[in-house]
Amino acid sequence: MMSLLEKARLGKPLGLTPCIDMHGHIGRINFPIPDFGGASLVRSMDKVGIGKIMVSHMNCMNFDARWGNDVVAKEIRNYPERIEGYISLWPDSSKNVLNEIKRCLKLGFGGIKLHTNKVRYNDPVYASMWETANERHLPVLMHTWGDEPTLGDLRTMAEKYPGAVLLAGHSGTGAEEKYIALAKELPNVYLELCYSQGPRGLVERFVQAVGAGKIVFGSDALFYSLHHQVGKVLGANIAEREKKLILGRNAACILAARKL
Amino acid sequence: MKIKLIDVHAAFGGTSSPKTPCVSKKEMLSEMKRLAVSRVVARMLPPNAGDIVVANQRLFRNCARDSRLIPCPLMVPAGGGDLLPEEEQVGRFVKQGARMVWIRPDQDRYNLTEIVTGRMFKALADRCLPALCLMDLIPLADMDKLLRRHPGLRIIAANVGYGQLRIVLPMLKAYPDFYLATGRGAADHDFLPAMERAGVIHKIFFGSGFPDAEPMMAITQLMYADISEGNRRAVGAGNIIRLLDEVKR
């Protein structure tokens, strides 16, 4: 039977179920992405055999977050089995945060994407978001970049809201030891892998330190190339079983545990 | 059937930190074998503030009699009086099997002005010997000026960085001898299809960024790209074979 590495080397779909990308985006950003819609994303996924992707709009980083959520909602309807939505929030008030979460959950969104919009993750404006994530066991994908106070705030919120599932986005972008400590010490924290530079050996080090069960694959498509990012897992010197955990089984467990 | 891969952006040898082990030639070749990469245009990383002449000598010794390796020595302009004249450097490199050089101006304490590098780039252009430039070390704006001054100079840019298509695509279209390595940096969504649509995919070469980057990423970037099989083979090996065969020996 062909290994995942061999299939990838031949450019064949992986034939893996589940195969889930936990960090995606659609929409236009301030650098050129020729085709930034759901169709382009799904075509990209089909080449590899990725069954599902969780996406937020590129506007997760600015005040057009609500408009971006509407665009994502449309793509969820277009590709109901393939694209799921992370709710993006522009945290200008507690009331607006709560209202947007309620609105988007009704639209079929299944997680929350937080970006460091000059508001710390432990800011009281996010309290209703954290309570919702805690009650419903939602994944919260948090932009991190190896720095403080972001990682410290992630730890604080993970401890305070044990029912929420915190995905440390871009794990390994500096301060590897801090990411490892977070995943080792906190049962509800997972390491998410997207990083354009793809340092050699990072996946192996993470697997060795925290176990493949605490890592999820994310590509940051359409920012980055999904085809480029998936290579770091497929090429890693880890067991086939560990690749399958990272490429979908862990994510499937996270998604199955939600109360939607 | 596996397509042939020749890696234009890979290195072994030095490290900048005692905490990071040196990557040996054996380790690099073992990894390339594991991923079915057939040949490497190999750089050898000199130690920081180290002897670049000795580093190049080590490179040629390591590459000698190993058909998997094409040496890519480090080139430095001779205006400081400490190195052989540029024409002689280039002649010796080619005689010892080099089909590409690489440059790193800041680290080797020079700039890209004409007075400093004019003779070096002319020597390279006269031999059609390409120069690999890591674009996290050389701004694209400087590269543009260089390409205007030396129309025959062949430059292969690596580590371009994602989100650079507004700059890189016009440069690829405008400058016949400006080329790009894939992998680390040129990692935009649908990068290769964009190159195919723009009619410049013949100027793109497979490059992994080993040992800094996980090499399989550049492979999956190529193998899953929505491009023709002919162009996939060209990027994998055909494009670089064509360029390296044009080096005047």
Short mmCIF file of C-alpha atoms in Angstrom, two decimals, chain A:
data_model
loop_
_atom_site.label_atom_id
_atom_site.label_comp_id
_atom_site.label_asym_id
_atom_site.label_seq_id
_atom_site.Cartn_x
_atom_site.Cartn_y
_atom_site.Cartn_z
CA MET A 1 0.00 0.00 0.00
CA MET A 2 1.34 3.39 -0.99
CA SER A 3 2.40 5.65 1.86
CA LEU A 4 1.13 9.21 2.15
CA LEU A 5 4.62 10.43 1.22
CA GLU A 6 4.66 8.30 -1.92
CA LYS A 7 1.22 9.51 -2.97
CA ALA A 8 2.27 13.12 -2.48
CA ARG A 9 5.50 12.60 -4.39
CA LEU A 10 3.37 11.40 -7.31
CA GLY A 11 0.87 14.22 -6.93
CA LYS A 12 -1.94 11.83 -6.09
CA PRO A 13 -4.80 12.68 -3.73
CA LEU A 14 -4.10 11.28 -0.30
CA GLY A 15 -7.25 9.17 -0.05
CA LEU A 16 -7.47 9.99 3.62
CA THR A 17 -10.66 10.27 5.61
CA PRO A 18 -10.88 12.48 7.54
CA CYS A 19 -8.60 15.08 6.02
CA ILE A 20 -9.25 18.52 7.44
CA ASP A 21 -7.54 21.88 7.18
CA MET A 22 -8.19 23.92 10.31
CA HIS A 23 -6.90 27.28 9.08
CA GLY A 24 -8.17 28.76 5.85
CA HIS A 25 -9.34 32.08 4.43
CA ILE A 26 -11.27 33.37 1.48
CA GLY A 27 -11.55 36.89 0.15
CA ARG A 28 -9.35 39.66 -1.14
CA ILE A 29 -6.40 41.03 0.85
CA ASN A 30 -3.95 43.78 0.06
CA PHE A 31 -1.66 41.60 -2.02
CA PRO A 32 -2.69 39.84 -5.21
CA ILE A 33 -4.45 36.51 -4.97
CA PRO A 34 -5.78 35.94 -8.48
CA ASP A 35 -8.73 33.78 -7.44
CA PHE A 36 -9.83 34.16 -3.86
CA GLY A 37 -13.26 32.54 -3.72
CA GLY A 38 -14.61 29.27 -2.41
CA ALA A 39 -14.39 27.55 -5.79
CA SER A 40 -10.66 28.19 -6.01
CA LEU A 41 -10.17 26.90 -2.48
CA VAL A 42 -12.14 23.71 -3.09
CA ARG A 43 -10.25 23.04 -6.34
CA SER A 44 -7.02 23.35 -4.40
CA MET A 45 -8.33 20.99 -1.72
CA ASP A 46 -9.46 18.41 -4.30
CA LYS A 47 -5.94 18.05 -5.70
CA VAL A 48 -4.67 16.89 -2.30
CA GLY A 49 -7.84 15.18 -1.14
CA ILE A 50 -8.63 17.53 1.72
CA GLY A 51 -12.24 16.93 2.62
CA LYS A 52 -13.02 19.99 4.69
CA ILE A 53 -11.57 23.37 5.56
CA MET A 54 -12.48 25.80 8.34
CA VAL A 55 -12.28 29.35 6.97
CA SER A 56 -12.62 32.92 8.03
CA HIS A 57 -12.69 35.85 5.66
CA MET A 58 -9.47 37.79 5.08
CA ASN A 59 -11.36 40.62 6.82
CA CYS A 60 -10.86 38.81 10.13
CA MET A 61 -8.18 41.43 10.70
CA ASN A 62 -10.26 44.56 10.22
CA PHE A 63 -13.56 46.32 10.85
CA ASP A 64 -15.21 44.69 7.84
CA ALA A 65 -15.39 41.44 9.82
CA ARG A 66 -19.19 41.29 9.72
CA TRP A 67 -19.28 41.79 5.94
CA GLY A 68 -16.62 39.11 5.67
CA ASN A 69 -18.72 36.72 7.74
CA ASP A 70 -21.57 37.18 5.26
CA VAL A 71 -19.26 36.24 2.39
CA VAL A 72 -18.16 33.13 4.30
CA ALA A 73 -21.80 32.25 5.02
CA LYS A 74 -22.46 32.25 1.29
CA GLU A 75 -19.56 29.87 0.67
CA ILE A 76 -20.80 27.59 3.46
CA ARG A 77 -24.09 27.37 1.55
CA ASN A 78 -22.25 26.80 -1.75
CA TYR A 79 -20.07 24.02 -0.34
CA PRO A 80 -21.92 22.62 2.69
CA GLU A 81 -19.75 19.53 3.15
CA ARG A 82 -16.45 21.18 2.30
CA ILE A 83 -16.29 24.65 3.83
CA GLU A 84 -17.09 25.48 7.43
CA GLY A 85 -16.87 28.93 8.93
CA TYR A 86 -14.95 30.57 11.72
CA ILE A 87 -16.71 33.66 13.04
CA SER A 88 -14.54 36.78 12.71
CA LEU A 89 -15.06 39.51 15.27
CA TRP A 90 -14.32 43.21 15.34
CA PRO A 91 -14.27 43.70 19.11
CA ASP A 92 -15.59 47.27 19.34
CA SER A 93 -18.14 46.38 22.06
CA SER A 94 -19.26 43.41 24.13
CA LYS A 95 -22.77 43.75 22.74
CA ASN A 96 -21.58 43.65 19.12
CA VAL A 97 -19.36 40.66 19.83
CA LEU A 98 -22.22 38.69 21.38
CA ASN A 99 -24.69 39.66 18.66
CA GLU A 100 -22.30 38.66 15.88
CA ILE A 101 -21.59 35.30 17.50
CA LYS A 102 -25.31 34.55 17.87
CA ARG A 103 -25.98 35.67 14.29
CA CYS A 104 -23.20 33.58 12.79
CA LEU A 105 -23.95 30.46 14.79
CA LYS A 106 -27.46 30.60 13.33
CA LEU A 107 -25.86 30.87 9.86
CA GLY A 108 -24.04 27.60 10.43
CA PHE A 109 -20.62 28.75 11.55
CA GLY A 110 -18.76 26.29 13.77
CA GLY A 111 -15.83 28.08 15.37
CA ILE A 112 -14.25 31.42 16.07
CA LYS A 113 -11.17 33.08 14.56
CA LEU A 114 -9.40 35.68 16.66
CA HIS A 115 -6.78 38.01 15.32
CA THR A 116 -4.71 40.44 17.36
CA ASN A 117 -6.66 43.54 16.32
CA LYS A 118 -4.90 45.60 19.00
CA VAL A 119 -7.20 44.00 21.54
CA ARG A 120 -5.79 41.36 23.84
CA TYR A 121 -7.43 37.97 23.91
CA ASN A 122 -8.19 38.40 27.61
CA ASP A 123 -9.97 41.72 27.11
CA PRO A 124 -13.42 41.80 28.76
CA VAL A 125 -14.95 42.65 25.38
CA TYR A 126 -14.38 39.01 24.43
CA ALA A 127 -16.01 37.56 27.57
CA SER A 128 -19.25 36.48 25.89
CA MET A 129 -17.25 34.88 23.08
CA TRP A 130 -15.24 32.82 25.54
CA GLU A 131 -18.33 31.82 27.50
CA THR A 132 -20.01 30.65 24.30
CA ALA A 133 -16.94 28.73 23.18
CA ASN A 134 -16.69 27.16 26.62
CA GLU A 135 -20.34 26.05 26.75
CA ARG A 136 -20.41 24.74 23.20
CA HIS A 137 -16.86 23.36 23.03
CA LEU A 138 -16.08 25.47 20.00
CA PRO A 139 -12.64 25.65 18.44
CA VAL A 140 -11.10 29.12 18.77
CA LEU A 141 -8.33 29.62 16.24
CA MET A 142 -6.07 32.30 17.66
CA HIS A 143 -3.50 34.16 15.64
CA THR A 144 -0.16 33.96 17.43
CA TRP A 145 3.37 34.78 16.36
CA GLY A 146 5.56 33.46 19.12
CA ASP A 147 5.35 36.63 21.17
CA GLU A 148 3.85 38.06 24.31
CA PRO A 149 1.39 38.94 25.64
CA THR A 150 -0.41 36.73 23.07
CA LEU A 151 0.92 33.39 24.29
CA GLY A 152 0.43 34.34 27.92
CA ASP A 153 -3.14 35.39 27.17
CA LEU A 154 -3.76 32.13 25.36
CA ARG A 155 -2.66 30.25 28.46
CA THR A 156 -4.87 32.38 30.71
CA MET A 157 -7.97 31.84 28.59
CA ALA A 158 -7.31 28.13 28.16
CA GLU A 159 -7.16 27.73 31.93
CA LYS A 160 -10.23 29.88 32.52
CA TYR A 161 -12.36 28.23 29.83
CA PRO A 162 -11.52 24.52 29.80
CA GLY A 163 -14.48 23.72 27.56
CA ALA A 164 -13.20 25.88 24.72
CA VAL A 165 -10.68 24.33 22.32
CA LEU A 166 -7.84 26.75 21.64
CA LEU A 167 -5.83 26.35 18.47
CA ALA A 168 -2.50 28.20 18.64
CA GLY A 169 -2.25 29.48 15.07
CA HIS A 170 1.19 29.56 13.38
CA SER A 171 2.77 27.44 16.11
CA GLY A 172 6.53 27.50 16.00
CA THR A 173 6.97 31.03 14.73
CA GLY A 174 9.56 31.65 17.41
CA ALA A 175 9.44 30.53 21.03
CA GLU A 176 9.01 26.85 20.18
CA GLU A 177 9.42 25.92 23.81
CA LYS A 178 6.46 28.12 24.80
CA TYR A 179 4.18 26.47 22.25
CA ILE A 180 5.31 23.07 23.46
CA ALA A 181 4.62 24.02 27.06
CA LEU A 182 1.14 25.23 26.16
CA ALA A 183 0.19 22.02 24.38
CA LYS A 184 1.78 19.79 27.03
CA GLU A 185 0.28 21.51 30.04
CA LEU A 186 -3.19 22.44 28.81
CA PRO A 187 -5.52 19.68 27.59
CA ASN A 188 -7.62 22.09 25.52
CA VAL A 189 -4.74 23.66 23.56
CA TYR A 190 -3.62 22.34 20.18
CA LEU A 191 -0.76 23.45 17.96
CA GLU A 192 -1.80 24.59 14.49
CA LEU A 193 0.96 24.41 11.91
CA CYS A 194 0.67 27.02 9.19
CA TYR A 195 3.87 29.01 8.70
CA SER A 196 5.12 30.16 5.30
CA GLN A 197 8.75 29.41 6.07
CA GLY A 198 8.19 25.79 7.04
CA PRO A 199 11.33 25.26 9.15
CA ARG A 200 12.77 21.80 8.67
CA GLY A 201 12.22 19.52 11.60
CA LEU A 202 9.56 21.62 13.32
CA VAL A 203 6.80 19.03 12.92
CA GLU A 204 9.09 16.26 14.18
CA ARG A 205 10.07 18.33 17.22
CA PHE A 206 6.44 19.08 18.03
CA VAL A 207 5.42 15.44 17.67
CA GLN A 208 8.26 14.34 19.88
CA ALA A 209 7.47 16.94 22.53
CA VAL A 210 3.68 16.96 22.74
CA GLY A 211 2.52 13.95 20.73
CA ALA A 212 0.79 13.96 17.36
CA GLY A 213 -2.58 14.01 19.14
CA LYS A 214 -2.13 17.67 20.07
CA ILE A 215 -1.38 19.01 16.59
CA VAL A 216 -3.71 20.01 13.75
CA PHE A 217 -2.92 20.83 10.15
CA GLY A 218 -3.67 24.31 8.91
CA SER A 219 -2.54 25.89 5.65
CA ASP A 220 -3.57 29.55 5.87
CA ALA A 221 -4.85 29.15 2.29
CA LEU A 222 -5.58 31.39 0.42
CA PHE A 223 -2.85 33.51 1.98
CA TYR A 224 -0.42 30.69 1.44
CA SER A 225 -0.52 27.78 -0.95
CA LEU A 226 -2.32 24.83 0.61
CA HIS A 227 -0.25 22.59 -1.68
CA HIS A 228 2.96 24.03 -0.24
CA GLN A 229 1.90 23.87 3.42
CA VAL A 230 0.67 20.26 3.41
CA GLY A 231 4.16 19.13 2.45
CA LYS A 232 5.53 19.81 5.91
CA VAL A 233 3.37 17.04 7.39
CA LEU A 234 3.71 14.63 4.49
CA GLY A 235 7.49 14.99 4.41
CA ALA A 236 8.03 14.87 8.16
CA ASN A 237 9.96 11.92 9.56
CA ILE A 238 7.07 10.71 11.69
CA ALA A 239 4.90 7.61 11.61
CA GLU A 240 2.07 7.26 9.12
CA ARG A 241 -0.36 7.05 12.02
CA GLU A 242 0.93 10.37 13.34
CA LYS A 243 0.48 12.06 9.96
CA LYS A 244 -3.12 10.86 9.85
CA LEU A 245 -3.80 12.28 13.29
CA ILE A 246 -2.41 15.66 12.30
CA LEU A 247 -4.03 15.74 8.86
CA GLY A 248 -7.55 15.05 10.04
CA ARG A 249 -8.31 12.73 12.94
CA ASN A 250 -7.56 15.28 15.65
CA ALA A 251 -9.60 17.92 13.86
CA ALA A 252 -12.48 15.49 13.37
CA CYS A 253 -12.58 14.83 17.13
CA ILE A 254 -12.56 18.54 17.88
CA LEU A 255 -15.37 19.22 15.45
CA ALA A 256 -17.45 16.24 16.60
CA ALA A 257 -17.35 17.43 20.21
CA ARG A 258 -19.08 20.74 19.48
CA LYS A 259 -22.59 21.54 20.61
CA LEU A 260 -23.98 23.46 17.67
#
